[in-house]
XYZ file of C-alpha atoms in Angstrom:
75
model
C 0.000 0.000 0.000
C 1.215 3.496 -0.792
C 0.986 6.368 1.683
C 0.124 9.839 0.417
C 1.440 12.578 2.728
C -0.510 15.803 2.526
C 1.797 18.824 2.233
C -0.104 21.676 3.876
C 0.646 24.866 5.808
C 1.300 22.904 9.009
C 4.110 20.794 7.539
C 7.342 22.624 8.307
C 10.646 21.598 6.764
C 11.544 19.854 10.038
C 8.244 17.953 10.126
C 8.618 16.910 6.471
C 12.177 15.724 7.105
C 11.055 13.694 10.128
C 8.131 12.094 8.283
C 10.437 11.252 5.356
C 12.950 9.728 7.758
C 10.361 7.634 9.595
C 8.624 6.358 6.455
C 11.952 5.521 4.786
C 12.951 3.494 7.859
C 9.723 1.498 7.770
C 10.037 0.744 4.066
C 6.644 2.125 3.032
C 6.233 3.663 -0.406
C 5.059 7.237 -0.027
C 4.555 10.432 -1.978
C 3.919 14.042 -0.969
C 0.814 15.616 -2.486
C -0.756 19.070 -2.164
C -4.257 18.433 -3.532
C -5.744 15.162 -2.272
C -8.953 15.756 -4.214
C -6.969 15.298 -7.456
C -5.893 11.772 -6.484
C -7.932 8.670 -7.215
C -5.966 5.838 -5.665
C -5.902 2.839 -3.403
C -3.828 4.074 -0.534
C -3.690 5.830 2.778
C -3.481 9.542 3.570
C -1.095 10.793 6.222
C -2.231 14.215 7.455
C -0.307 16.467 9.853
C -2.507 19.301 11.127
C -4.454 20.466 14.203
C -6.627 17.855 15.900
C -9.763 19.976 15.535
C -9.303 20.513 11.786
C -12.213 18.961 9.871
C -11.237 15.879 7.844
C -13.331 14.979 4.826
C -11.508 12.132 3.123
C -13.133 9.141 1.475
C -9.889 7.165 1.677
C -8.552 5.868 4.983
C -6.211 8.286 6.745
C -3.842 8.679 9.658
C -3.896 12.067 11.371
C -0.792 13.256 13.186
C -1.725 16.275 15.264
C 0.451 19.338 14.774
C 0.534 19.936 18.534
C 2.975 16.997 18.620
C 6.352 18.371 17.473
C 7.756 15.720 15.150
C 11.158 17.416 15.057
C 11.722 16.383 18.694
C 11.586 12.639 17.913
C 14.777 10.670 18.374
C 15.755 7.086 17.594
């Protein structure tokens, strides 16, 4: 299964680097996208944004809340 990471205003360079690092370590195939409505695929969204932000996806998704600072993760 491919993961589609949504590049939005909440994804800083540090957060993008950390997500890239983590997904590369797990071996998942992933791609960054900016307009999820343009994609028709069998896959999973990964969304990094505030917990109270409305999600309206027909595909399954994982939401990482932006209150959790991904740049502070360590091995």
